């Protein structure tokens, strides 16, 4: 029996409950939306830019927002993964400072700088130092439930930002899209859950494709780019394995040329093309031509199509498959998907300095 069909063993190996968090994601999204709708708002202003500052699992929701808002919001969204902030940040910037733990030093530093620069702030966190600082400063805090891995909390760390922007009159009402997203995830989990055998579970099949190979995930600018990045991060953190990502059409102008040498290593790559019906028509043509050019050179190329009609459902449908696949890949490698000892060690060593 494949390890992917030993349901009990998988739950036993998953000491931090990553599978449980995945099962609970639809409920998390619904709750996250409510939290955002009930949150205290920052003072109204004439905002020229929105900036999300955070790292890792707390930053990816900023990219979800960036991509989602690009076609709906009159001002740019910038994601900042650093101690410092871009020079443009000032009183006309609305900053979301996001840290699940509330103790990530880069985010604490960026938060302090945003305060110095007079930006309007909203904090998303479970608490920690960031929560304390924001409360002392009178900055609105959206306190999200703790007890899961930051990367399992994308609903909590992303959807409240949509609710806040909508309530501030900056974004059209995404409420219907959130509901569609929640129902789609509820139906998808029945297909992706551990109890569904390998041969009919798309996430397990993907994990089997990735196993003992290097995943290369390709998305498209403006639609699935952020999902490609998410899959890469999830494979890294959950399966403790490398993965690489890139975007169409840019990759047609460089990366695709690099599929000739070294032939032996290229045959260990497993390529996933993430597709969305809203991809630019010319980009859709590029998928087929690209496949033809490089197919024989690598171990495999598969295409995964987004589901749902609204942008949120389409985005999360792809995120969900990738999240499950990364946990199943961890199972194939015999590693616990939850703990990220390398990140913990790094943070602890930096704290000693
Ligand atoms: O997934 C993880 O555990 C990390 O990527 C963290 O999100 C990252 O280290 C930042 O920590 P926090 O989310 O607590 O700010």
CSV table of C-alpha atoms and ligand atoms in Angstrom, one decimal:
chain,number,residue,atom,x,y,z
A,1,UNK,CA,0.0,0.0,0.0
A,2,UNK,CA,1.3,3.5,-0.9
A,3,UNK,CA,2.0,5.7,2.1
A,4,UNK,CA,-0.5,8.1,0.6
A,5,UNK,CA,-3.3,5.5,1.2
A,6,UNK,CA,-2.4,4.9,4.8
A,7,UNK,CA,-4.7,7.5,6.2
A,8,UNK,CA,-4.1,6.7,9.9
A,9,UNK,CA,-0.3,6.9,9.4
A,10,UNK,CA,-0.6,10.2,7.6
A,11,UNK,CA,-2.6,11.8,10.5
A,12,UNK,CA,-0.1,10.3,13.0
A,13,UNK,CA,2.9,11.8,11.1
A,14,UNK,CA,1.3,15.2,11.0
A,15,UNK,CA,2.0,16.4,14.5
A,16,UNK,CA,1.0,20.0,13.9
A,17,UNK,CA,-2.3,19.2,12.3
A,18,UNK,CA,-1.6,20.5,8.8
A,19,UNK,CA,-4.2,18.2,7.3
A,20,UNK,CA,-6.7,19.4,9.9
A,21,UNK,CA,-6.0,23.0,9.1
A,22,UNK,CA,-6.5,22.2,5.4
A,23,UNK,CA,-9.8,20.6,6.1
A,24,UNK,CA,-10.8,23.6,8.1
A,25,UNK,CA,-9.8,26.2,5.5
A,26,UNK,CA,-13.3,26.9,4.2
A,27,UNK,CA,-14.5,27.7,7.7
A,28,UNK,CA,-11.4,29.8,8.3
A,29,UNK,CA,-12.2,31.9,5.2
A,30,UNK,CA,-15.8,32.5,6.3
A,31,UNK,CA,-14.6,33.5,9.8
A,32,UNK,CA,-11.8,35.7,8.4
A,33,UNK,CA,-14.3,37.7,6.3
A,34,UNK,CA,-16.5,38.2,9.4
A,35,UNK,CA,-13.4,39.4,11.4
A,36,UNK,CA,-12.6,41.9,8.7
A,37,UNK,CA,-16.2,43.1,8.5
A,38,UNK,CA,-16.3,43.7,12.3
A,39,UNK,CA,-12.8,45.2,12.5
A,40,UNK,CA,-12.0,48.7,13.7
A,41,UNK,CA,-11.0,50.9,10.7
A,42,UNK,CA,-8.1,53.3,10.4
A,43,UNK,CA,-9.0,57.0,10.0
A,44,UNK,CA,-10.3,57.7,6.4
A,45,UNK,CA,-7.8,59.3,4.1
A,46,UNK,CA,-6.9,59.9,0.4
A,47,UNK,CA,-4.7,56.9,0.0
A,48,UNK,CA,-2.4,56.7,-3.0
A,49,UNK,CA,-0.9,53.3,-2.2
A,50,UNK,CA,-1.5,50.2,-0.1
A,51,UNK,CA,1.4,48.3,1.3
A,52,UNK,CA,1.3,45.0,3.0
A,53,UNK,CA,4.4,44.2,5.1
A,54,UNK,CA,5.2,40.7,6.4
A,55,UNK,CA,7.3,37.6,5.8
A,56,UNK,CA,6.7,34.1,4.6
A,57,UNK,CA,3.3,32.7,5.5
A,58,UNK,CA,2.3,36.2,6.6
A,59,UNK,CA,3.3,37.9,3.4
A,60,UNK,CA,1.7,35.6,0.8
A,61,UNK,CA,-1.8,37.0,1.6
A,62,UNK,CA,-0.4,40.4,0.6
A,63,UNK,CA,0.4,38.9,-2.8
A,64,UNK,CA,-3.1,37.5,-3.0
A,65,UNK,CA,-4.4,41.0,-2.3
A,66,UNK,CA,-2.0,42.5,-4.9
A,67,UNK,CA,-3.2,40.2,-7.7
A,68,UNK,CA,-6.8,40.4,-6.7
A,69,UNK,CA,-6.8,44.2,-6.3
A,70,UNK,CA,-4.9,44.9,-9.5
A,71,UNK,CA,-8.1,44.8,-11.6
A,72,UNK,CA,-10.4,46.3,-9.0
A,73,UNK,CA,-8.5,49.0,-7.0
A,74,UNK,CA,-7.6,52.4,-8.3
A,75,UNK,CA,-4.3,52.4,-6.4
A,76,UNK,CA,-1.3,50.0,-6.4
A,77,UNK,CA,-0.7,47.4,-3.8
A,78,UNK,CA,2.9,46.7,-2.9
A,79,UNK,CA,4.1,43.8,-0.8
A,80,UNK,CA,7.1,44.5,1.4
A,81,UNK,CA,9.2,41.7,2.9
A,82,UNK,CA,11.9,43.7,4.6
A,83,UNK,CA,12.9,45.6,7.8
A,84,UNK,CA,12.7,48.9,5.8
A,85,UNK,CA,10.0,50.4,3.7
A,86,UNK,CA,10.1,52.0,0.3
A,87,UNK,CA,10.6,55.8,0.3
A,88,UNK,CA,7.1,56.5,-1.1
A,89,UNK,CA,5.4,55.4,2.2
A,90,UNK,CA,3.9,58.3,4.0
A,91,UNK,CA,0.6,59.8,5.2
A,92,UNK,CA,-1.0,58.7,1.9
A,93,UNK,CA,-0.2,55.1,2.4
A,94,UNK,CA,-2.4,52.5,4.1
A,95,UNK,CA,-0.2,49.8,5.6
A,96,UNK,CA,-1.3,46.4,6.7
A,97,UNK,CA,1.4,45.0,9.0
A,98,UNK,CA,0.9,41.2,9.1
A,99,UNK,CA,2.6,38.7,11.4
A,100,UNK,CA,0.9,35.6,12.6
A,101,UNK,CA,3.2,35.2,15.6
A,102,UNK,CA,3.5,39.0,16.1
A,103,UNK,CA,7.2,38.6,16.8
A,104,UNK,CA,8.9,38.6,13.4
A,105,UNK,CA,11.6,41.1,13.7
A,106,UNK,CA,11.5,42.4,10.1
A,107,UNK,CA,7.8,43.1,10.5
A,108,UNK,CA,8.2,44.8,13.9
A,109,UNK,CA,10.9,47.1,12.3
A,110,UNK,CA,8.7,47.9,9.2
A,111,UNK,CA,5.7,48.6,11.5
A,112,UNK,CA,7.8,51.1,13.5
A,113,UNK,CA,9.0,52.8,10.3
A,114,UNK,CA,5.4,53.1,9.0
A,115,UNK,CA,4.5,54.8,12.2
A,116,UNK,CA,7.5,57.2,11.9
A,117,UNK,CA,6.4,58.0,8.3
A,118,UNK,CA,2.8,58.8,9.4
A,119,UNK,CA,1.2,56.0,7.4
A,120,UNK,CA,-2.3,54.8,8.3
A,121,UNK,CA,-1.9,51.3,9.8
A,122,UNK,CA,-3.9,48.1,10.4
A,123,UNK,CA,-2.3,45.1,12.1
A,124,UNK,CA,-3.2,41.5,11.6
A,125,UNK,CA,-1.8,39.1,14.1
A,126,UNK,CA,-2.5,36.6,16.8
A,127,UNK,CA,-0.8,38.8,19.4
A,128,UNK,CA,2.9,38.9,20.2
A,129,UNK,CA,4.9,42.1,20.4
A,130,UNK,CA,3.2,43.5,17.3
A,131,UNK,CA,-0.2,43.2,18.9
A,132,UNK,CA,1.1,44.9,22.0
A,133,UNK,CA,2.8,47.8,20.1
A,134,UNK,CA,-0.3,48.4,18.0
A,135,UNK,CA,-2.6,48.5,21.1
A,136,UNK,CA,-0.3,50.9,22.8
A,137,UNK,CA,-0.2,53.1,19.7
A,138,UNK,CA,-4.0,53.0,19.2
A,139,UNK,CA,-3.6,51.2,15.8
A,140,UNK,CA,-6.5,49.0,14.8
A,141,UNK,CA,-5.7,45.3,15.4
A,142,UNK,CA,-7.4,42.4,13.8
A,143,UNK,CA,-6.7,39.6,16.2
A,144,UNK,CA,-6.9,36.2,14.4
A,145,UNK,CA,-7.1,32.8,16.1
A,146,UNK,CA,-3.8,31.2,17.0
A,147,UNK,CA,-2.7,27.6,17.2
A,148,UNK,CA,-2.0,26.8,13.5
A,149,UNK,CA,1.0,27.3,11.3
A,150,UNK,CA,1.3,30.8,9.8
A,151,UNK,CA,1.2,29.3,6.3
A,152,UNK,CA,-2.1,27.6,7.2
A,153,UNK,CA,-3.6,30.9,8.1
A,154,UNK,CA,-3.9,32.6,4.7
A,155,UNK,CA,-7.6,33.0,5.1
A,156,UNK,CA,-7.1,34.9,8.3
A,157,UNK,CA,-4.2,36.9,7.0
A,158,UNK,CA,-5.7,37.9,3.7
A,159,UNK,CA,-9.5,38.1,3.6
A,160,UNK,CA,-9.8,40.7,6.4
A,161,UNK,CA,-7.8,43.1,4.3
A,162,UNK,CA,-10.4,42.8,1.5
A,163,UNK,CA,-13.2,43.5,4.1
A,164,UNK,CA,-11.3,46.6,5.4
A,165,UNK,CA,-10.7,47.9,1.9
A,166,UNK,CA,-14.3,47.4,0.9
A,167,UNK,CA,-15.6,49.1,4.1
A,168,UNK,CA,-13.2,52.0,3.5
A,169,UNK,CA,-14.8,52.4,0.0
A,170,UNK,CA,-11.7,51.5,-1.8
A,171,UNK,CA,-12.8,48.1,-3.2
A,172,UNK,CA,-16.1,46.9,-4.7
A,173,UNK,CA,-18.0,44.5,-2.4
A,174,UNK,CA,-16.2,41.1,-2.6
A,175,UNK,CA,-18.8,39.4,-0.2
A,176,UNK,CA,-20.4,37.2,-3.0
A,177,UNK,CA,-17.0,36.1,-4.1
A,178,UNK,CA,-16.0,35.1,-0.6
A,179,UNK,CA,-19.1,33.0,-0.3
A,180,UNK,CA,-18.5,31.3,-3.6
A,181,UNK,CA,-14.9,30.6,-2.5
A,182,UNK,CA,-16.0,29.1,0.8
A,183,UNK,CA,-18.5,26.7,-1.0
A,184,UNK,CA,-16.0,25.7,-3.6
A,185,UNK,CA,-13.4,24.8,-1.0
A,186,UNK,CA,-16.0,22.9,0.9
A,187,UNK,CA,-16.7,20.7,-2.2
A,188,UNK,CA,-13.0,20.4,-3.1
A,189,UNK,CA,-11.9,19.1,0.2
A,190,UNK,CA,-14.1,16.1,-0.4
A,191,UNK,CA,-11.9,15.3,-3.4
A,192,UNK,CA,-8.5,16.2,-1.8
A,193,UNK,CA,-8.8,14.8,1.7
A,194,UNK,CA,-6.6,11.9,2.8
A,195,UNK,CA,-9.4,9.5,2.8
A,196,UNK,CA,-9.7,9.7,-1.1
A,197,UNK,CA,-7.4,7.2,-2.6
A,198,UNK,CA,-4.3,8.1,-4.6
A,199,UNK,CA,-5.7,7.2,-8.0
A,200,UNK,CA,-8.7,9.6,-7.7
A,201,UNK,CA,-7.1,12.3,-5.6
A,202,UNK,CA,-5.6,15.1,-7.8
A,203,UNK,CA,-3.4,16.4,-4.9
A,204,UNK,CA,-1.9,12.9,-4.2
A,205,UNK,CA,-1.3,12.4,-7.9
A,206,UNK,CA,0.6,15.7,-8.0
A,207,UNK,CA,2.7,14.7,-5.0
A,208,UNK,CA,3.5,11.4,-6.7
A,209,UNK,CA,4.7,13.4,-9.7
A,210,UNK,CA,6.9,15.6,-7.5
A,211,UNK,CA,8.4,12.8,-5.5
A,212,UNK,CA,12.1,12.4,-6.1
A,213,UNK,CA,12.0,15.2,-8.7
A,214,UNK,CA,12.3,19.0,-8.6
A,215,UNK,CA,9.0,20.8,-8.9
A,216,UNK,CA,8.9,23.8,-11.3
A,217,UNK,CA,5.7,25.7,-11.0
A,218,UNK,CA,4.7,28.2,-13.7
A,219,UNK,CA,1.9,30.7,-13.3
A,220,UNK,CA,0.8,33.8,-15.4
A,221,UNK,CA,1.2,37.5,-14.6
A,222,UNK,CA,-1.9,38.9,-13.1
A,223,UNK,CA,-3.7,35.6,-12.5
A,224,UNK,CA,-1.9,32.6,-11.2
A,225,UNK,CA,1.6,34.1,-10.5
A,226,UNK,CA,1.0,34.3,-6.8
A,227,UNK,CA,-0.3,30.7,-6.7
A,228,UNK,CA,3.0,29.5,-8.3
A,229,UNK,CA,4.9,31.3,-5.6
A,230,UNK,CA,2.6,29.8,-3.0
A,231,UNK,CA,3.1,26.3,-4.3
A,232,UNK,CA,6.9,26.8,-4.2
A,233,UNK,CA,6.8,28.0,-0.6
A,234,UNK,CA,4.5,25.2,0.6
A,235,UNK,CA,6.7,22.5,-1.0
A,236,UNK,CA,9.7,24.1,0.7
A,237,UNK,CA,8.1,24.4,4.1
A,238,UNK,CA,5.9,21.4,4.2
A,239,UNK,CA,7.9,18.8,2.3
A,240,UNK,CA,11.3,20.3,3.1
A,241,UNK,CA,12.1,20.1,-0.6
A,242,UNK,CA,13.3,22.6,-3.2
A,243,UNK,CA,10.9,24.0,-5.8
A,244,UNK,CA,11.1,26.8,-8.3
A,245,UNK,CA,8.5,29.1,-9.8
A,246,UNK,CA,8.2,31.6,-12.7
A,247,UNK,CA,5.6,33.4,-14.7
A,248,UNK,CA,4.3,33.6,-18.3
A,249,UNK,CA,4.9,35.4,-20.5
A,250,UNK,CA,8.3,36.4,-19.0
A,251,UNK,CA,9.6,32.8,-18.7
A,252,UNK,CA,9.2,32.5,-22.5
A,253,UNK,CA,11.9,35.1,-22.8
A,254,UNK,CA,14.6,33.4,-20.8
A,255,UNK,CA,13.8,30.4,-18.6
A,256,UNK,CA,12.5,28.3,-21.5
A,257,UNK,CA,15.8,28.6,-23.4
A,258,UNK,CA,17.5,26.8,-20.5
A,259,UNK,CA,15.9,23.4,-21.1
A,260,UNK,CA,18.8,21.9,-23.0
A,261,UNK,CA,21.6,21.2,-20.5
A,262,UNK,CA,22.4,19.3,-18.4
A,263,UNK,CA,20.1,16.8,-19.9
A,264,UNK,CA,20.3,14.2,-17.1
A,265,UNK,CA,19.3,16.8,-14.4
A,266,UNK,CA,16.6,18.3,-16.5
A,267,UNK,CA,14.9,14.9,-16.6
A,268,UNK,CA,14.5,15.2,-12.9
A,269,UNK,CA,12.3,18.3,-13.2
A,270,UNK,CA,8.5,18.1,-13.0
A,271,UNK,CA,6.7,21.1,-14.4
A,272,UNK,CA,3.2,22.3,-13.5
A,273,UNK,CA,1.5,25.0,-15.5
A,274,UNK,CA,-1.2,26.7,-13.5
A,275,UNK,CA,-4.0,27.9,-15.7
A,276,UNK,CA,-6.9,30.3,-15.3
A,277,UNK,CA,-9.7,30.9,-17.8
A,278,UNK,CA,-8.9,34.6,-17.4
A,279,UNK,CA,-5.3,34.3,-18.6
A,280,UNK,CA,-4.5,36.6,-21.5
A,281,UNK,CA,-5.5,34.9,-24.8
A,282,UNK,CA,-2.0,35.2,-26.1
A,283,UNK,CA,-0.6,33.7,-23.0
A,284,UNK,CA,-3.1,30.8,-23.4
A,285,UNK,CA,-1.5,30.1,-26.8
A,286,UNK,CA,1.9,30.2,-25.2
A,287,UNK,CA,1.1,27.3,-22.9
A,288,UNK,CA,0.7,24.8,-25.7
A,289,UNK,CA,3.8,26.0,-27.7
A,290,UNK,CA,5.9,26.0,-24.5
A,291,UNK,CA,4.8,22.5,-23.7
A,292,UNK,CA,5.8,21.3,-27.1
A,293,UNK,CA,9.2,22.9,-26.9
A,294,UNK,CA,10.2,21.4,-23.6
A,295,UNK,CA,8.1,18.3,-23.0
A,296,UNK,CA,10.7,15.7,-23.9
A,297,UNK,CA,13.4,17.3,-21.8
A,298,UNK,CA,11.7,16.9,-18.4
A,299,UNK,CA,10.1,14.2,-16.3
A,300,UNK,CA,6.6,15.5,-16.9
A,301,UNK,CA,4.5,18.6,-17.6
A,302,UNK,CA,1.0,18.8,-16.2
A,303,UNK,CA,-1.6,21.6,-16.4
A,304,UNK,CA,-4.0,22.4,-13.6
A,305,UNK,CA,-7.0,24.6,-14.3
A,306,UNK,CA,-8.5,26.9,-11.8
A,307,UNK,CA,-12.1,26.2,-10.8
A,308,UNK,CA,-15.0,28.6,-9.9
A,309,UNK,CA,-16.1,31.7,-11.5
A,310,UNK,CA,-15.0,34.6,-9.2
A,311,UNK,CA,-11.4,35.6,-8.9
A,312,UNK,CA,-11.2,34.5,-5.3
A,313,UNK,CA,-12.6,31.1,-5.9
A,314,UNK,CA,-10.3,30.6,-8.9
A,315,UNK,CA,-7.2,31.7,-6.8
A,316,UNK,CA,-8.0,29.6,-3.8
A,317,UNK,CA,-9.0,26.5,-5.9
A,318,UNK,CA,-5.4,26.4,-7.1
A,319,UNK,CA,-3.9,27.3,-3.7
A,320,UNK,CA,-5.9,24.4,-2.1
A,321,UNK,CA,-4.6,21.7,-4.5
A,322,UNK,CA,-1.1,22.9,-4.1
A,323,UNK,CA,-1.4,23.0,-0.3
A,324,UNK,CA,-2.7,19.5,-0.1
A,325,UNK,CA,-0.1,18.3,-2.6
A,326,UNK,CA,2.8,19.7,-0.5
A,327,UNK,CA,1.6,17.9,2.6
A,328,UNK,CA,1.2,14.6,0.6
A,329,UNK,CA,4.8,15.2,-0.7
A,330,UNK,CA,5.9,15.5,2.9
A,331,UNK,CA,4.3,12.1,3.6
A,332,UNK,CA,6.1,10.5,0.7
A,333,UNK,CA,9.4,11.9,2.0
A,334,UNK,CA,8.5,10.6,5.5
A,335,UNK,CA,8.8,14.1,7.0
A,336,UNK,CA,6.4,15.9,9.4
A,337,UNK,CA,4.9,18.7,7.3
A,338,UNK,CA,4.3,21.0,10.3
A,339,UNK,CA,7.6,21.9,12.0
A,340,UNK,CA,9.9,24.3,10.2
A,341,UNK,CA,13.0,23.8,12.4
A,342,UNK,CA,15.3,25.8,10.0
A,343,UNK,CA,13.2,28.9,10.4
A,344,UNK,CA,12.9,28.5,14.1
A,345,UNK,CA,16.6,28.0,14.5
A,346,UNK,CA,17.4,31.1,12.4
A,347,UNK,CA,15.0,33.2,14.4
A,348,UNK,CA,16.4,32.0,17.7
A,349,UNK,CA,20.0,32.6,16.6
A,350,UNK,CA,19.2,36.1,15.4
A,351,UNK,CA,17.4,36.8,18.7
A,352,UNK,CA,20.7,35.9,20.6
A,353,UNK,CA,22.7,38.5,18.6
B,1,LIG,O1,5.2,29.6,7.5
B,1,LIG,C1,6.0,30.0,8.4
B,1,LIG,O2,6.1,29.5,9.5
B,1,LIG,C2,6.9,31.2,8.1
B,1,LIG,O3,7.0,31.4,6.7
B,1,LIG,C3,6.4,32.4,8.9
B,1,LIG,O4,5.2,32.9,8.4
B,1,LIG,C4,7.5,33.5,8.8
B,1,LIG,O5,8.7,33.1,9.4
B,1,LIG,C5,7.0,34.8,9.5
B,1,LIG,O6,6.5,34.5,10.8
B,1,LIG,P1,5.1,35.2,11.2
B,1,LIG,O7,4.1,34.7,10.2
B,1,LIG,O8,4.9,34.7,12.6
B,1,LIG,O9,5.3,36.7,11.1
